[in-house]
C-alpha positions as a Python dict, from the first residue, in 0.01 Angstrom:
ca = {
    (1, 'X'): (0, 0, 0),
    (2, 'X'): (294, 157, -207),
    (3, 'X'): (553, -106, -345),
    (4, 'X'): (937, 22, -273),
    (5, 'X'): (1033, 7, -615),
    (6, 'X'): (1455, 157, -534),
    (7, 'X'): (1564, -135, -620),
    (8, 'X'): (1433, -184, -967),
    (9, 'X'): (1399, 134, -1032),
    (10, 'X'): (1789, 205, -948),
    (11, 'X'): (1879, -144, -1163),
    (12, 'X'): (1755, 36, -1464),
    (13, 'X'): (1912, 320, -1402),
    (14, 'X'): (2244, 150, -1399),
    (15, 'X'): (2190, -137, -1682),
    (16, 'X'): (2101, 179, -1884),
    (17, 'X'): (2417, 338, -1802),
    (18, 'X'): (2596, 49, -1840),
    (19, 'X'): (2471, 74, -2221),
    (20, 'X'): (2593, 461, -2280),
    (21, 'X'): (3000, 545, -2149),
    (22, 'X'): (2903, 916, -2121),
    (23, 'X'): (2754, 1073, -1763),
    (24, 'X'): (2405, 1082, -1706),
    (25, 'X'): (2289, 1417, -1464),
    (26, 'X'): (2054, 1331, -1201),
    (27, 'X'): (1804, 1539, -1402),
    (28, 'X'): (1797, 1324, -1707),
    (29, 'X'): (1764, 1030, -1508),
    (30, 'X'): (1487, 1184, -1271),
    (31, 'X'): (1345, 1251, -1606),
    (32, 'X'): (1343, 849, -1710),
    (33, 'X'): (1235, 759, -1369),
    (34, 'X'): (942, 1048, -1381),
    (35, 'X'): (1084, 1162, -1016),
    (36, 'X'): (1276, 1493, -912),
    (37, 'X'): (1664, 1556, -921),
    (38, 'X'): (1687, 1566, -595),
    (39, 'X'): (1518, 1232, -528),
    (40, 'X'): (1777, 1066, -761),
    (41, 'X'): (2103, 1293, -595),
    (42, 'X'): (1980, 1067, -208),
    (43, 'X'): (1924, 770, -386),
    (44, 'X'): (2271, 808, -588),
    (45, 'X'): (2474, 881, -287),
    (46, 'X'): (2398, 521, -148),
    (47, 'X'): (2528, 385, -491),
    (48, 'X'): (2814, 605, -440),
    (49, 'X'): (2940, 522, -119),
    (50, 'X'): (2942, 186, -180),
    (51, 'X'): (3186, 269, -450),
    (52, 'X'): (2913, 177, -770),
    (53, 'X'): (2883, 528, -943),
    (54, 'X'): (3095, 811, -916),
    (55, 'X'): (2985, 1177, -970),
    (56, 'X'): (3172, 1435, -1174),
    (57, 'X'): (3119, 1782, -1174),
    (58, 'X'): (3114, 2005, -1413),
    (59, 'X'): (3108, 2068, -1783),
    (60, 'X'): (3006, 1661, -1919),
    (61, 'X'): (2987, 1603, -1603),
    (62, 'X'): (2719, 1352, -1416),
    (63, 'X'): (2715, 972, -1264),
    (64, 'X'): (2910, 692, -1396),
    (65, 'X'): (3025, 362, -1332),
    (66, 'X'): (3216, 332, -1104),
    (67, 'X'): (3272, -88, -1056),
    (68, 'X'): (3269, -428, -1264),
    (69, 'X'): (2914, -533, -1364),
    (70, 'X'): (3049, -868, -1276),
    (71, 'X'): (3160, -790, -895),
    (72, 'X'): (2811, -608, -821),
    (73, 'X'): (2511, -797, -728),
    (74, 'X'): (2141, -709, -691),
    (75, 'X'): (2171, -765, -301),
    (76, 'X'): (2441, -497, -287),
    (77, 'X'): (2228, -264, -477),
    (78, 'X'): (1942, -364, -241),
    (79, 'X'): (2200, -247, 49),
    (80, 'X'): (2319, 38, -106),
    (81, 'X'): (1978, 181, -166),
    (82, 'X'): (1879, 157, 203),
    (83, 'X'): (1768, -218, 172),
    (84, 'X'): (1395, -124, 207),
    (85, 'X'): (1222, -349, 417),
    (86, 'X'): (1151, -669, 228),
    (87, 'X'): (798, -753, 404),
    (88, 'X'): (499, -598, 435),
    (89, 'X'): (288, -805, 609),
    (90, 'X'): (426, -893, 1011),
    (91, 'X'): (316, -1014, 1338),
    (92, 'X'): (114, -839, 1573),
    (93, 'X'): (217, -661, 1883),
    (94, 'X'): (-76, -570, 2023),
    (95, 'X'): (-129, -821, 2272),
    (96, 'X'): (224, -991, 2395),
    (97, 'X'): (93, -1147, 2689),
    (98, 'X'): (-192, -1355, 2440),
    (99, 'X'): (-108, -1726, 2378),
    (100, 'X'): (-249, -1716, 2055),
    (101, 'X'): (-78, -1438, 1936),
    (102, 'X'): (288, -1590, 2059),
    (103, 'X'): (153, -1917, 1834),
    (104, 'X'): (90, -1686, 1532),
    (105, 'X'): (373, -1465, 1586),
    (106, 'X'): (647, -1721, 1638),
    (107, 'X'): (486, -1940, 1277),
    (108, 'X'): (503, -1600, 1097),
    (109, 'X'): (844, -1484, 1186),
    (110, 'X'): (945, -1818, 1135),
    (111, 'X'): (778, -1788, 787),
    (112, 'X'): (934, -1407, 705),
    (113, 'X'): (1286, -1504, 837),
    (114, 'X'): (1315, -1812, 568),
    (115, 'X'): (1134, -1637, 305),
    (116, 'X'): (1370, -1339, 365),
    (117, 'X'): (1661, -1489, 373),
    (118, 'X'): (1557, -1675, 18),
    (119, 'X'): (1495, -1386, -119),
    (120, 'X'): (1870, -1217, 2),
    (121, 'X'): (2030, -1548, -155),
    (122, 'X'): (1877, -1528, -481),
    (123, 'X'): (1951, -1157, -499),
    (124, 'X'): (2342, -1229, -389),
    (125, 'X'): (2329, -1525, -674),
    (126, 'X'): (2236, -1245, -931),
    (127, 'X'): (2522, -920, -1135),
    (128, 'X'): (2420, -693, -1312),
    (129, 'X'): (2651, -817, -1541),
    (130, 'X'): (2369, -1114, -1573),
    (131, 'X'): (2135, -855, -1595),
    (132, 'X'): (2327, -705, -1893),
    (133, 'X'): (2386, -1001, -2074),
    (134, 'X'): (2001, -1081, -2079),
    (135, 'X'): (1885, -716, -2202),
    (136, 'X'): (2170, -765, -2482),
    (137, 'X'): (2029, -1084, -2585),
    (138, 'X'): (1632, -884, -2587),
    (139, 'X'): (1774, -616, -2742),
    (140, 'X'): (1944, -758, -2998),
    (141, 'X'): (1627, -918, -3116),
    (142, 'X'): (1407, -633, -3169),
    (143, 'X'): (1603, -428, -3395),
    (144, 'X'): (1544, -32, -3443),
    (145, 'X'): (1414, 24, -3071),
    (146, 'X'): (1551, 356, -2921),
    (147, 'X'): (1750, 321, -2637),
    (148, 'X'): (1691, -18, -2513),
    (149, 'X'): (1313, 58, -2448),
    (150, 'X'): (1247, -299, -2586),
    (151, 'X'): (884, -414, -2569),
    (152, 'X'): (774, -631, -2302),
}
């Protein structure tokens, strides 16, 4: 099964712009992400709404920031990007009426909910302005690397 990767892949996107003060198109960053434009443009709008990046037309135009790395958390962006489900793996339906199933049901959603709702907290606990400060601190380290591709 395919991983939802919006979330990171958007939190690169926006660290990266975070680095550079000019506009980025949605083709150079479908380009970075090895995706199509218009792929990025859906994506973006989320970001946009929710008041993150703006979009400028035109001549130097492109997306920008739009809000204080310090004010923006990775569970907005999780929202803003459509907050993909978080779980892959859920009880079965099949047979409702089943005893057994209600027992396993009832200890997995029980399970998902807490695990969830971890998962949401840490994500509200983190800004990208965190996220910043530790690619700073990486990059600054390994001098001469182009564009803040350091090495993992």
């Amino acid at each position: 099964m395919r991983t939802d990767s919006r979330l990171s892949r958007m939190l690169h996107v926006l660290l990266h712009m975070a680095r550079d003060a000019r506009p980025v198109t949605s083709e150079q960053i479908a380009q970075m992400l090895g995706t199509n434009a218009a792929v990025v443009r859906r994506t973006m709008t989320g970001l946009r709404k929710a008041g993150y990046v703006r979009a400028d037309k035109g001549y130097n135009g492109g997306w920008s920031l739009a809000a204080d790395l310090h004010r923006v958390t990775l569970l907005d962006i999780f929202t803003a990007v459509g907050g993909p489900r978080i779980f892959a793996i859920g009880p079965d339906r099949d047979h409702p009426d089943c005893l057994v199933e209600q027992v396993v049901n009832a200890a997995l959603d029980d399970a998902l909910r807490q695990a969830e709702a971890l998962l949401l907290q840490r994500l509200g606990a983190v800004t990208l302005a965190d996220l910043s400060s530790k690619f700073n601190s990486l990059y600054s380290a390994c001098p001469g690397m182009p564009s803040g591709h350091a090495p993992s």
